[in-house]
mmCIF file of C-alpha atoms in Angstrom:
data_model
loop_
_atom_site.group_PDB
_atom_site.id
_atom_site.type_symbol
_atom_site.label_atom_id
_atom_site.label_comp_id
_atom_site.label_asym_id
_atom_site.label_seq_id
_atom_site.Cartn_x
_atom_site.Cartn_y
_atom_site.Cartn_z
ATOM 1 C CA MET A 180 34.390 -1.883 -13.189
ATOM 2 C CA ASN A 181 32.246 -1.606 -16.330
ATOM 3 C CA TYR A 182 29.485 0.837 -16.822
ATOM 4 C CA LEU A 183 26.682 -1.827 -16.203
ATOM 5 C CA SER A 184 28.256 -2.627 -12.846
ATOM 6 C CA LEU A 185 28.459 1.063 -11.946
ATOM 7 C CA ALA A 186 24.956 1.738 -12.921
ATOM 8 C CA ASN A 187 23.637 -1.343 -11.052
ATOM 9 C CA LYS A 188 25.580 -0.227 -7.951
ATOM 10 C CA VAL A 189 24.406 3.490 -8.200
ATOM 11 C CA PHE A 190 20.639 2.986 -9.138
ATOM 12 C CA PHE A 191 19.747 -0.364 -7.690
ATOM 13 C CA GLY A 192 22.391 -0.947 -4.962
ATOM 14 C CA GLY A 193 23.694 -3.893 -6.837
ATOM 15 C CA ARG A 194 20.536 -6.037 -6.405
ATOM 16 C CA VAL A 195 19.900 -6.279 -10.301
ATOM 17 C CA SER A 196 21.796 -8.924 -12.409
ATOM 18 C CA ASN A 197 23.708 -7.432 -15.241
ATOM 19 C CA PHE A 198 21.483 -9.222 -17.629
ATOM 20 C CA LEU A 199 18.350 -7.434 -16.592
ATOM 21 C CA LEU A 200 19.952 -4.063 -15.971
ATOM 22 C CA PRO A 201 20.122 -2.779 -19.441
ATOM 23 C CA CYS A 202 16.355 -3.670 -19.926
ATOM 24 C CA LEU A 203 15.514 -1.627 -16.803
ATOM 25 C CA LEU A 204 17.717 1.349 -17.962
ATOM 26 C CA VAL A 205 16.077 1.456 -21.339
ATOM 27 C CA ILE A 206 12.498 1.192 -19.790
ATOM 28 C CA GLN A 207 13.637 4.020 -17.570
ATOM 29 C CA CYS A 208 14.317 6.059 -20.655
ATOM 30 C CA GLN A 209 10.954 5.034 -21.904
ATOM 31 C CA SER A 210 12.372 3.668 -25.183
ATOM 32 C CA ASP A 211 12.113 -0.108 -24.730
ATOM 33 C CA PRO A 212 10.736 -1.451 -28.077
ATOM 34 C CA ALA A 213 9.084 -4.617 -26.286
ATOM 35 C CA LEU A 214 6.810 -2.238 -24.159
ATOM 36 C CA CYS A 215 6.495 0.353 -26.861
ATOM 37 C CA TYR A 216 4.953 -2.183 -29.365
ATOM 38 C CA PRO A 217 1.593 -2.629 -27.580
ATOM 39 C CA THR A 218 1.081 1.023 -26.965
ATOM 40 C CA ALA A 219 2.118 1.820 -30.586
ATOM 41 C CA TYR A 220 -0.150 -0.893 -31.875
ATOM 42 C CA PHE A 221 -3.243 0.258 -30.062
ATOM 43 C CA SER A 222 -2.640 3.883 -30.968
ATOM 44 C CA LEU A 223 -2.238 2.822 -34.767
ATOM 45 C CA GLN A 224 -5.557 0.839 -34.523
ATOM 46 C CA VAL A 225 -7.193 4.195 -33.258
ATOM 47 C CA ILE A 226 -5.656 5.999 -36.257
ATOM 48 C CA TYR A 227 -6.903 3.391 -38.740
ATOM 49 C CA SER A 228 -10.433 3.497 -37.086
ATOM 50 C CA ARG A 229 -10.546 7.182 -37.373
ATOM 51 C CA ARG A 230 -9.719 7.039 -40.943
ATOM 52 C CA LYS A 231 -12.089 4.201 -41.743
ATOM 53 C CA PHE A 232 -15.112 5.948 -40.042
ATOM 54 C CA GLY A 233 -14.144 9.552 -41.020
ATOM 55 C CA ILE A 234 -13.683 10.818 -37.459
ATOM 56 C CA SER A 235 -11.193 13.660 -37.210
ATOM 57 C CA PRO A 236 -9.209 14.424 -34.063
ATOM 58 C CA PRO A 237 -9.946 15.668 -31.319
ATOM 59 C CA ALA A 238 -13.381 13.983 -31.605
ATOM 60 C CA THR A 239 -13.684 10.941 -29.365
ATOM 61 C CA SER A 240 -17.291 9.786 -30.319
ATOM 62 C CA GLY A 241 -18.882 8.692 -33.469
ATOM 63 C CA HIS A 242 -19.465 5.322 -34.916
ATOM 64 C CA PRO A 243 -19.933 2.620 -32.128
ATOM 65 C CA ASP A 244 -16.998 0.531 -33.668
ATOM 66 C CA PHE A 245 -14.625 3.480 -33.485
ATOM 67 C CA GLU A 246 -15.653 4.315 -29.905
ATOM 68 C CA ARG A 247 -15.088 0.636 -28.796
ATOM 69 C CA VAL A 248 -11.357 0.745 -30.433
ATOM 70 C CA PHE A 249 -10.868 4.231 -28.768
ATOM 71 C CA ARG A 250 -11.928 3.009 -25.413
ATOM 72 C CA ALA A 251 -9.934 -0.188 -25.588
ATOM 73 C CA GLN A 252 -6.794 1.970 -26.335
ATOM 74 C CA VAL A 253 -7.496 4.451 -23.535
ATOM 75 C CA ASN A 254 -8.275 1.606 -20.975
ATOM 76 C CA CYS A 255 -5.026 -0.154 -21.929
ATOM 77 C CA SER A 256 -2.914 3.211 -21.608
ATOM 78 C CA GLU A 257 -4.543 3.875 -18.168
ATOM 79 C CA TYR A 258 -3.163 0.626 -16.550
ATOM 80 C CA PHE A 259 0.161 0.827 -18.260
ATOM 81 C CA PRO A 260 1.888 2.858 -15.504
ATOM 82 C CA ILE A 261 0.720 0.592 -12.782
ATOM 83 C CA PHE A 262 1.998 -2.422 -14.684
ATOM 84 C CA LEU A 263 5.383 -0.860 -15.279
ATOM 85 C CA ALA A 264 5.846 -0.054 -11.635
ATOM 86 C CA MET A 265 4.824 -3.299 -10.419
ATOM 87 C CA LEU A 266 6.924 -5.012 -13.056
ATOM 88 C CA TRP A 267 9.981 -2.929 -11.881
ATOM 89 C CA VAL A 268 9.510 -3.532 -8.228
ATOM 90 C CA ALA A 269 8.816 -7.203 -8.517
ATOM 91 C CA GLY A 270 11.878 -7.648 -10.842
ATOM 92 C CA ILE A 271 14.159 -6.014 -8.615
ATOM 93 C CA PHE A 272 13.012 -7.264 -5.214
ATOM 94 C CA PHE A 273 11.468 -10.750 -5.986
ATOM 95 C CA HIS A 274 12.623 -12.662 -9.048
ATOM 96 C CA GLN A 275 13.397 -11.560 -12.509
ATOM 97 C CA GLY A 276 12.204 -14.721 -14.345
ATOM 98 C CA ILE A 277 9.047 -15.027 -12.535
ATOM 99 C CA THR A 278 8.312 -11.353 -12.974
ATOM 100 C CA SER A 279 9.233 -11.505 -16.804
ATOM 101 C CA PHE A 280 6.806 -14.285 -17.317
ATOM 102 C CA PHE A 281 3.934 -12.321 -15.627
ATOM 103 C CA GLY A 282 4.972 -9.262 -17.590
ATOM 104 C CA LEU A 283 4.640 -11.061 -20.813
ATOM 105 C CA LEU A 284 1.330 -12.658 -19.788
ATOM 106 C CA TYR A 285 0.002 -9.326 -18.899
ATOM 107 C CA LEU A 286 1.015 -7.826 -22.312
ATOM 108 C CA TYR A 287 -0.697 -10.776 -24.097
ATOM 109 C CA SER A 288 -3.918 -10.417 -22.028
ATOM 110 C CA ARG A 289 -4.008 -6.755 -22.774
ATOM 111 C CA TYR A 290 -3.689 -7.648 -26.471
ATOM 112 C CA LEU A 291 -6.468 -10.045 -26.235
ATOM 113 C CA TYR A 292 -8.580 -7.384 -24.255
ATOM 114 C CA PHE A 293 -7.975 -4.904 -27.132
ATOM 115 C CA ARG A 294 -8.997 -7.369 -29.743
ATOM 116 C CA GLY A 295 -12.003 -8.516 -27.847
ATOM 117 C CA TYR A 296 -13.207 -4.962 -26.955
ATOM 118 C CA SER A 297 -12.605 -3.810 -30.601
ATOM 119 C CA GLU A 298 -15.023 -6.471 -31.787
ATOM 120 C CA SER A 299 -17.688 -6.491 -29.110
ATOM 121 C CA ALA A 300 -18.119 -4.892 -25.699
ATOM 122 C CA LYS A 301 -18.645 -8.420 -24.172
ATOM 123 C CA GLY A 302 -15.535 -9.800 -25.833
ATOM 124 C CA ARG A 303 -13.389 -7.701 -23.442
ATOM 125 C CA LEU A 304 -14.511 -9.460 -20.239
ATOM 126 C CA ALA A 305 -12.484 -12.694 -19.989
ATOM 127 C CA PRO A 306 -9.124 -11.019 -21.106
ATOM 128 C CA LEU A 307 -9.919 -8.102 -18.685
ATOM 129 C CA TYR A 308 -10.322 -10.662 -15.857
ATOM 130 C CA LEU A 309 -6.998 -12.377 -16.927
ATOM 131 C CA SER A 310 -5.084 -9.127 -16.974
ATOM 132 C CA ALA A 311 -6.386 -8.076 -13.629
ATOM 133 C CA LYS A 312 -5.407 -11.279 -12.086
ATOM 134 C CA VAL A 313 -1.997 -11.154 -13.647
ATOM 135 C CA LEU A 314 -1.673 -7.477 -12.414
ATOM 136 C CA TRP A 315 -2.758 -8.601 -8.847
ATOM 137 C CA ALA A 316 -0.020 -11.226 -9.204
ATOM 138 C CA LEU A 317 2.600 -8.660 -9.945
ATOM 139 C CA ILE A 318 1.408 -6.472 -7.018
ATOM 140 C CA GLY A 319 1.666 -9.496 -4.615
ATOM 141 C CA LEU A 320 5.142 -10.327 -5.941
ATOM 142 C CA ALA A 321 6.354 -6.815 -5.702
ATOM 143 C CA THR A 322 4.820 -6.611 -2.149
ATOM 144 C CA LEU A 323 6.442 -9.801 -1.009
ATOM 145 C CA GLY A 324 9.772 -8.855 -2.456
ATOM 146 C CA VAL A 325 9.755 -5.552 -0.716
ATOM 147 C CA LEU A 326 8.633 -6.883 2.635
ATOM 148 C CA ASP A 327 11.408 -9.571 2.237
ATOM 149 C CA TYR A 328 14.061 -6.955 1.573
ATOM 150 C CA LEU A 329 12.785 -4.896 4.540
ATOM 151 C CA SER A 330 12.729 -7.850 6.916
ATOM 152 C CA SER A 331 16.247 -9.041 5.875
ATOM 153 C CA TYR A 332 17.592 -5.489 6.155
ATOM 154 C CA TYR A 333 16.010 -4.475 9.441
ATOM 155 C CA LEU A 334 15.180 -7.627 11.187
ATOM 156 C CA GLY A 335 18.028 -9.961 9.829
ATOM 157 C CA PHE A 336 15.884 -12.735 8.367
ATOM 158 C CA SER A 337 14.383 -13.318 4.985
ATOM 159 C CA LEU A 338 10.588 -14.257 4.692
ATOM 160 C CA VAL A 339 11.127 -15.591 1.126
ATOM 161 C CA ALA A 340 14.504 -17.297 1.120
ATOM 162 C CA PRO A 341 13.433 -20.653 2.568
ATOM 163 C CA VAL A 342 10.614 -20.851 -0.088
ATOM 164 C CA LYS A 343 13.048 -19.828 -2.813
ATOM 165 C CA ARG A 344 15.527 -22.437 -1.803
ATOM 166 C CA PHE A 345 12.794 -25.196 -1.617
ATOM 167 C CA VAL A 346 11.530 -24.260 -5.181
ATOM 168 C CA GLY A 347 15.086 -23.805 -6.549
ATOM 169 C CA LEU A 348 15.111 -20.083 -7.380
#
């Protein structure tokens, strides 16, 4: 038994494919570059904006352009733990491919949100609504996956298996 299979059995009860397992373990260590890039990019934009408008830390107010960049970065950081938790749960209990698609869509919508909010306060609205819809979809997938797991474990039947077979997942 290799270390991936052992980690899969210990941490996830064998429910995760060995393809996704290294990604989950890296995320668990909070060092996954794919998820660090958006946060690092947003933080660097705040640093550049501080330099551009001459606002020294720990000040969080000043020029309106700086305040928009700062608020966009903080808003994105506030939702990141919810996103990570739902990404994990949906990926483990529902379907990894669908969850990955929604995860990438969420990261892209947050990037659009950041760019739109940095330019104008109204520019954030359409990407905000998109990211909220994607996050709600991840919450729905995670909930459905957990309910399916619990029903198959305790009641002996799967709620989602017929749908997955019909769709071909």
